[in-house]
Coordinates of C-alpha atoms and ligand atoms in Angstrom, one line a residue:
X1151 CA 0.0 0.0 0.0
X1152 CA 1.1 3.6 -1.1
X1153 CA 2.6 5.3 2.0
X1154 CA 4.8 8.3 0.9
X1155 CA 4.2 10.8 -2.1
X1156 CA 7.5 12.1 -3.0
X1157 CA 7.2 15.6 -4.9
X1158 CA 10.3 16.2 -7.2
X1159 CA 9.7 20.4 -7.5
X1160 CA 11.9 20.8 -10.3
X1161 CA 13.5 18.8 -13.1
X1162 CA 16.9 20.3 -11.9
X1163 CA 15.9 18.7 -7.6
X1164 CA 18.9 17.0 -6.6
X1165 CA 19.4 13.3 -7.0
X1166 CA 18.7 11.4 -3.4
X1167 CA 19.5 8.0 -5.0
X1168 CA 21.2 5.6 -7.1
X1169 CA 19.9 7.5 -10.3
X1170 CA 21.5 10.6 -12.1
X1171 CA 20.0 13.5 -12.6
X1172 CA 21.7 15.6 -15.5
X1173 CA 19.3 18.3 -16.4
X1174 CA 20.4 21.7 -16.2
X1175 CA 17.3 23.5 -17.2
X1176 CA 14.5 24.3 -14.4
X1177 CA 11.1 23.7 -14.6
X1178 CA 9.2 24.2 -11.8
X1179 CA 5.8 22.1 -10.9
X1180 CA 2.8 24.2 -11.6
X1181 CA 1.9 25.5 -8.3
X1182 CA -2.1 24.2 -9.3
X1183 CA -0.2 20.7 -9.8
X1184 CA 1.6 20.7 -6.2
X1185 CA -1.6 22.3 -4.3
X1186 CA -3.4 19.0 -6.4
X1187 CA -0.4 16.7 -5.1
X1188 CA -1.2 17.9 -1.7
X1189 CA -4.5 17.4 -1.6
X1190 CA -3.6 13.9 -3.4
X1191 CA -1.5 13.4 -0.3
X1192 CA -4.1 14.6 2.3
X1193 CA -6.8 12.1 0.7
X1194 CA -4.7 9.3 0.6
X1195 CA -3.3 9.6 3.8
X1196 CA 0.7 9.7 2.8
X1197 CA 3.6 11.3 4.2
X1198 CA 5.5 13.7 1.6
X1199 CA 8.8 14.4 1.0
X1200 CA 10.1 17.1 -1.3
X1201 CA 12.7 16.9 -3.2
X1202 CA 14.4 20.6 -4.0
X1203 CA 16.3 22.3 -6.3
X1204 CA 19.3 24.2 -5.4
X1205 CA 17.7 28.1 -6.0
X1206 CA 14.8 29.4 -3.5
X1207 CA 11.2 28.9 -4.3
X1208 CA 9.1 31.1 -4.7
X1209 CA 7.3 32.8 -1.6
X1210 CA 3.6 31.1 -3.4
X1211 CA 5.3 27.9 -3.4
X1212 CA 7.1 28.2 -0.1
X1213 CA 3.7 28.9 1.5
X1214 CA 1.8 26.3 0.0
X1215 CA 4.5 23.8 1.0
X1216 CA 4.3 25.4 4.4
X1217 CA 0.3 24.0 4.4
X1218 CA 1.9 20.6 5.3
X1219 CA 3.6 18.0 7.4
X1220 CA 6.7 17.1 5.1
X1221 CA 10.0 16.0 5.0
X1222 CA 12.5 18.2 2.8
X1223 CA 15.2 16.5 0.9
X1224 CA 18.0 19.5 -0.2
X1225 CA 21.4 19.5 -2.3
X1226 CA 24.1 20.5 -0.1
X1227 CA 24.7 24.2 -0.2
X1228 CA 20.9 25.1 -0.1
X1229 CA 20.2 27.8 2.4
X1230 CA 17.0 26.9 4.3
X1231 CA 16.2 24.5 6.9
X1232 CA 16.0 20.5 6.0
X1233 CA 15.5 17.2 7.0
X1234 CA 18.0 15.1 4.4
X1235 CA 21.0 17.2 2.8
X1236 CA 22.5 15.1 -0.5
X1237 CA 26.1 15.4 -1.3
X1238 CA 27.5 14.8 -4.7
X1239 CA 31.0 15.3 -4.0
X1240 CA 33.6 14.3 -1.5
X1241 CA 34.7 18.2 -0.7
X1242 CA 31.6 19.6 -0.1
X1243 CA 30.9 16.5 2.2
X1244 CA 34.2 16.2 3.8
X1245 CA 34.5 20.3 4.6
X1246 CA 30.3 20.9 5.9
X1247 CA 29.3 21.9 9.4
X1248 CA 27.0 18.8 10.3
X1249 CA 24.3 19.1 12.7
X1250 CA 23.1 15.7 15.0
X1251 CA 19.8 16.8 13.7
X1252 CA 19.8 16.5 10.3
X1253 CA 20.1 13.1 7.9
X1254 CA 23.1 13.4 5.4
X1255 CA 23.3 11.6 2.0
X1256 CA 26.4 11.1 0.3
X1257 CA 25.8 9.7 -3.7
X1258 CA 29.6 8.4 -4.7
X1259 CA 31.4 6.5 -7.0
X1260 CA 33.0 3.2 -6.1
X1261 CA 36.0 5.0 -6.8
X1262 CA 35.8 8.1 -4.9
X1263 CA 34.6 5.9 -2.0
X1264 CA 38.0 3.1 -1.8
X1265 CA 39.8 6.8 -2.6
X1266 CA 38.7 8.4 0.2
X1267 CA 36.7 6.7 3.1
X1268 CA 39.4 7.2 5.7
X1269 CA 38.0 11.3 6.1
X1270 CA 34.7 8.8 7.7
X1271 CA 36.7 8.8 10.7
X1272 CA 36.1 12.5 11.3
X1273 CA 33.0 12.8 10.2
X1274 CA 30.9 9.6 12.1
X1275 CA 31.1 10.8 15.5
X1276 CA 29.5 14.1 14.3
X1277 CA 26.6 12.7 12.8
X1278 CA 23.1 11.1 13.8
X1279 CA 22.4 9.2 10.3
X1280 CA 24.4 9.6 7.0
X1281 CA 23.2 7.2 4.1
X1282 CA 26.1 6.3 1.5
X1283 CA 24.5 5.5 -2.0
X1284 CA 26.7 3.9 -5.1
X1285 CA 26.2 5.7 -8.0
X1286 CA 28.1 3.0 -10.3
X1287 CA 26.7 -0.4 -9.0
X1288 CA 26.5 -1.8 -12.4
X1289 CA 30.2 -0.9 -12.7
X1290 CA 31.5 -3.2 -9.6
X1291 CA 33.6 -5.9 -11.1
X1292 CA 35.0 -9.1 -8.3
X1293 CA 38.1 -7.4 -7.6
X1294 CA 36.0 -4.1 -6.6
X1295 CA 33.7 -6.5 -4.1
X1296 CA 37.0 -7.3 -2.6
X1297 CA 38.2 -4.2 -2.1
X1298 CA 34.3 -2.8 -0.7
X1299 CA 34.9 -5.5 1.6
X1300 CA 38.7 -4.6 3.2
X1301 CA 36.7 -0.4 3.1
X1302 CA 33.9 -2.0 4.8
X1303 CA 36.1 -3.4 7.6
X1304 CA 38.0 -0.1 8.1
X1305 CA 34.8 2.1 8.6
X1306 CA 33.9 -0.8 10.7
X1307 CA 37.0 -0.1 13.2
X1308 CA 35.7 3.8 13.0
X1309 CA 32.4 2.7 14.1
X1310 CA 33.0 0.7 16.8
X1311 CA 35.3 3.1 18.5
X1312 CA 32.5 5.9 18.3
X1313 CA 30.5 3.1 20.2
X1314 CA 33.6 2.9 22.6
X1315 CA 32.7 7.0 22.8
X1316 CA 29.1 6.2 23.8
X1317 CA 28.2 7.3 20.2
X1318 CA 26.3 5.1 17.5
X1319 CA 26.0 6.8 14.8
X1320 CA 24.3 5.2 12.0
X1321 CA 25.4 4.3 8.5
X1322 CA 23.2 2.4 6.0
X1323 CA 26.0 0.2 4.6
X1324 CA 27.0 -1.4 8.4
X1325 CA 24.1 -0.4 11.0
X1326 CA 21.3 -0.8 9.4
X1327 CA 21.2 -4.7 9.2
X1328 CA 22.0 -4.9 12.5
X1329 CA 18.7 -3.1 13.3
X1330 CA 16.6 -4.7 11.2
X1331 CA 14.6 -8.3 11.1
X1332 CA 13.2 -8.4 8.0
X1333 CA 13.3 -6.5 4.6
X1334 CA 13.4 -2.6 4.7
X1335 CA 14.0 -2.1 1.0
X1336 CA 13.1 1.4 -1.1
X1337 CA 9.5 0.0 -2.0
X1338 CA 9.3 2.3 -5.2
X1339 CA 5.9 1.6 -7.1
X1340 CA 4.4 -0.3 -3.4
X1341 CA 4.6 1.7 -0.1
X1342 CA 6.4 5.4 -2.3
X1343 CA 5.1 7.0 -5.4
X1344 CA 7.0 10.2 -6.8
X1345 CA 4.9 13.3 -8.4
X1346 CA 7.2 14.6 -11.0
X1347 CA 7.2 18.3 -12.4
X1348 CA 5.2 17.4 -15.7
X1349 CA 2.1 16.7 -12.9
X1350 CA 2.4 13.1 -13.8
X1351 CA 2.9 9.9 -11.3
X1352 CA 6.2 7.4 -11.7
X1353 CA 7.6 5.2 -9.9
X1354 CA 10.5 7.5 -8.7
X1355 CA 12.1 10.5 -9.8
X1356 CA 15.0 8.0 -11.6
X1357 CA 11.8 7.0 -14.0
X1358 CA 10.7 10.9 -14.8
X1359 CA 14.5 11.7 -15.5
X1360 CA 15.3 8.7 -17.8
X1361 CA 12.4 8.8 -20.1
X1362 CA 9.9 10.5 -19.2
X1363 CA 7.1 8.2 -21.2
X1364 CA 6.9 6.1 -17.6
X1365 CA 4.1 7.8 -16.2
X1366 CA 2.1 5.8 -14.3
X1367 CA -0.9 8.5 -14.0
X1368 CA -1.3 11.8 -13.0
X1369 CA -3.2 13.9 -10.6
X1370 CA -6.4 14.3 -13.2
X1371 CA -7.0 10.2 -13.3
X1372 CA -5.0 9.0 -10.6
X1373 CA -2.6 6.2 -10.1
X1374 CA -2.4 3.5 -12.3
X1375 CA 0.4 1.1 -12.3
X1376 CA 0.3 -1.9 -14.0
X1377 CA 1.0 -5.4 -12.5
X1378 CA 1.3 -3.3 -9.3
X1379 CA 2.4 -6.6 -7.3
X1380 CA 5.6 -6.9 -9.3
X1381 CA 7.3 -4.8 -7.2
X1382 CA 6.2 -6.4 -4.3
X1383 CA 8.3 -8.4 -2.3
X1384 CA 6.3 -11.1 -2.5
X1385 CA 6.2 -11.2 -5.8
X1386 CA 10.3 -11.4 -5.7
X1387 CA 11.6 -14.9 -6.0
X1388 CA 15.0 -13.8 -5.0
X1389 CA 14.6 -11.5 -3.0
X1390 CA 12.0 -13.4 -0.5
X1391 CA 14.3 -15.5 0.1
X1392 CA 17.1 -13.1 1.2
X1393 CA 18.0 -11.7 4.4
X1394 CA 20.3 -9.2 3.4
X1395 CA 17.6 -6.7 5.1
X1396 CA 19.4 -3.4 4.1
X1397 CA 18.8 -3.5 0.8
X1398 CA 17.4 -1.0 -1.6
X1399 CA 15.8 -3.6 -3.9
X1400 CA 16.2 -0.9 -6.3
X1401 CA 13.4 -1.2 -9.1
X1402 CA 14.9 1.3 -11.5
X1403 CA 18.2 -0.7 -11.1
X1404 CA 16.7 -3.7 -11.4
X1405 CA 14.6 -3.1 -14.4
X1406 CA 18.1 -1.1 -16.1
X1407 CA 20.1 -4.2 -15.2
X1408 CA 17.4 -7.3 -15.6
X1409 CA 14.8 -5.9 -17.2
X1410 CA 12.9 -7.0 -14.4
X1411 CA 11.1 -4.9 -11.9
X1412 CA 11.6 -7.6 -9.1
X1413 CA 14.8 -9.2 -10.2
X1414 CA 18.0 -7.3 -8.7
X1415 CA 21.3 -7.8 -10.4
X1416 CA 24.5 -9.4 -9.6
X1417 CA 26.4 -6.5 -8.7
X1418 CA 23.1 -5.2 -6.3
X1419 CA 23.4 -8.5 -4.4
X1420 CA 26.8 -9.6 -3.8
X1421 CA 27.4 -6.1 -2.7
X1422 CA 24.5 -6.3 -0.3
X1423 CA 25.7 -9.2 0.8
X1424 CA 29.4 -7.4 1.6
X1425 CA 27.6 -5.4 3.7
X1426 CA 25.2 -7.6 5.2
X1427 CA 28.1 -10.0 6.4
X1428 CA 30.4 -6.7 7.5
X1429 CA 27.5 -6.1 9.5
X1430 CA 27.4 -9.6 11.0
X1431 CA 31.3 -9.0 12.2
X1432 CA 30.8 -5.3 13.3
X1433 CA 27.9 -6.9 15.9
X1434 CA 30.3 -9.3 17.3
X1435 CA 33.2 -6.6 17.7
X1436 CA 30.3 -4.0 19.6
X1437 CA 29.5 -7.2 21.8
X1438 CA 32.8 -7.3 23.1
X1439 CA 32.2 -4.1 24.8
X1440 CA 28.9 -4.1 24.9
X1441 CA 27.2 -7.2 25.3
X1442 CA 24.1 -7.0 25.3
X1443 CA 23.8 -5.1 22.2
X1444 CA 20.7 -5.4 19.8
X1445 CA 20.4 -8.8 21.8
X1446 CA 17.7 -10.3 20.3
X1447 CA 19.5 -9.7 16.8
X1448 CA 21.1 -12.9 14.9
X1449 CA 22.9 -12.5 11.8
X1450 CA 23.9 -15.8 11.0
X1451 CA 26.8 -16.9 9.2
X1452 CA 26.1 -17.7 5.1
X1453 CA 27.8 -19.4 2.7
X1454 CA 26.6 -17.7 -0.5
X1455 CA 27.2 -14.1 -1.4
X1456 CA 24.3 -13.8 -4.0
X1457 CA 20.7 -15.8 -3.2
X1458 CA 20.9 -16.9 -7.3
X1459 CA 23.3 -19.1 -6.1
X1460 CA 20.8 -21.4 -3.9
X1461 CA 18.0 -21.1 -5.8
X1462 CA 15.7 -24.2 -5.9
X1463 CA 16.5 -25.7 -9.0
Ligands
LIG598 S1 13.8 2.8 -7.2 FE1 14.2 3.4 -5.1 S2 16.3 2.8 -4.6 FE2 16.1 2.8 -6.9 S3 16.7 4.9 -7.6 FE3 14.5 5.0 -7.2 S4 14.3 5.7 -5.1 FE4 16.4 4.9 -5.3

């Protein structure tokens, strides 16, 4: 069931996620089309997040926003008060004034990651939440998963000697498994839908950006996806299976990669699997101090590293 309405406000909003988003030219949403998405929202009963460009609104749209709950998702360098700031660069991130407050999201290359995750060291015990999102999955060849691995195990050491500080901080790519006892993927096209500027529906704001002919209805008709339980989990003969909880599941990945709405690739699932098994050690090392953390937590040890591997036959 639809839970979250994500409003992209401009074709120029900053990327949250795996996607790109390249355009340089803005175009707002028609402020009839986000007072509609509102009221969309309000009817249905959905939380909404907007997703902002990196110039200020105008003071109609500012106030109309101001109508309701929301979360604000903002590039780095916007001036304004948000909920989730998105980095695209390493200098920005490494050089910001974080706030314990705020959610950070950092959208990086393999490359720029293995280059440059020591500067983590400095930056965890400043932060509540920051969420590190690949923007080159497809691009991860064997040696690369080795390597994500041995950078795994370093931001791992970081982590547990916040805890030793009496911090936690949380990063996606180690904490969140720990936390979690079953799947807690993206959902695009099940529990979020995203309101693009052309007044239309998609699946998220990666679907808008790449073609634009993805629509699945718009704020006249109303939703309509088609074979909506494809990108349910049940519906996911992989993925069902999996307990690599942290997961995005991502459906425009997915569909890029497979050409399956349901079916992740290769690449999405070995690396989850990285992560959910540097998870498993970075439990045991926090026990040692603390031990009776996340007690009732069990990640258990696996011998595969992608769930096409044990597939009934
Ligand atoms: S489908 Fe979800 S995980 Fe994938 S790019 Fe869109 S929002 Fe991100």
């Amino acid at each position: 069931m639809i839970q979250y309405l994500i409003i992209q406000l401009d074709d120029t909003s900053v990327s949250f996620c795996h996607y790109a988003n390249s355009r340089r030219i803005c175009k707002l949403i028609a402020l009839d089309d986000l007072k509609a998405g509102i009221l969309f929202a309000m009817k249905e009963n959905l939380s909404i997040q907007f997703v902002y460009p990196d110039y200020a609104l105008p003071d109609e749209y500012k106030k109309t926003i101001g109508t309701i709950d929301h979360s604000k998702i903002v590039p780095a360098g916007y001036q304004g008060e948000a909920d989730v700031v998105v980095f695209e660069d390493w200098t920005s991130f490494v050089n910001y004034n974080f706030s314990l407050t705020q959610t950070y999201v950092l959208r990086t290359s393999k490359s720029a990651l293995f280059n440059n995750y020591s500067s983590l060291a400095d930056i965890l015990v400043k932060i509540y939440r920051l969420n590190i999102v690949f923007t080159d999955i497809a691009d991860f060849t064997e040696e690369d998963f080795n390597v994500y691995a041995q950078v795994l195990q370093s931001i791992s050491k970081m982590i547990d000697v916040c805890f030793q500080q009496g911090k936690s901080p949380q990063l996606n790519l180690l904490t969140d498994r720990m936390m979690l006892d079953r799947m807690n993927n993206c959902n695009a096209g099940w529990e979020n839908i995203t309101l693009a500027p052309d007044g239309k529906f998609y699946i998220c704001p990666a679907f808008y950006l790449e073609d634009g002919v993805t629509a699945v209805g718009d704020l006249q008709t109303g939703l309509d996806i088609k074979n909506p339980q494809l990108y349910r989990l049940d519906h996911a003969p992989l993925c069902r299976i999996c307990d690599a909880y942290q997961c995005k599941r991502c459906i425009y990945l997915n569909r890029k990669s497979t050409l399956e709405v349901n079916t992740p690739s290769h690449e999405q699932c070995t690396i989850s699997h990285i992560e959910r098994n540097a998870a498993r050690s970075l439990l045991a090392v926090i026990r040692q101090t603390e031990n009776t953390y996340m007690k009732n937590v069990e990640i258990k040890e696996i011998t595969y590293m992608d769930p096409f591997d044990i597939r009934k036959k």
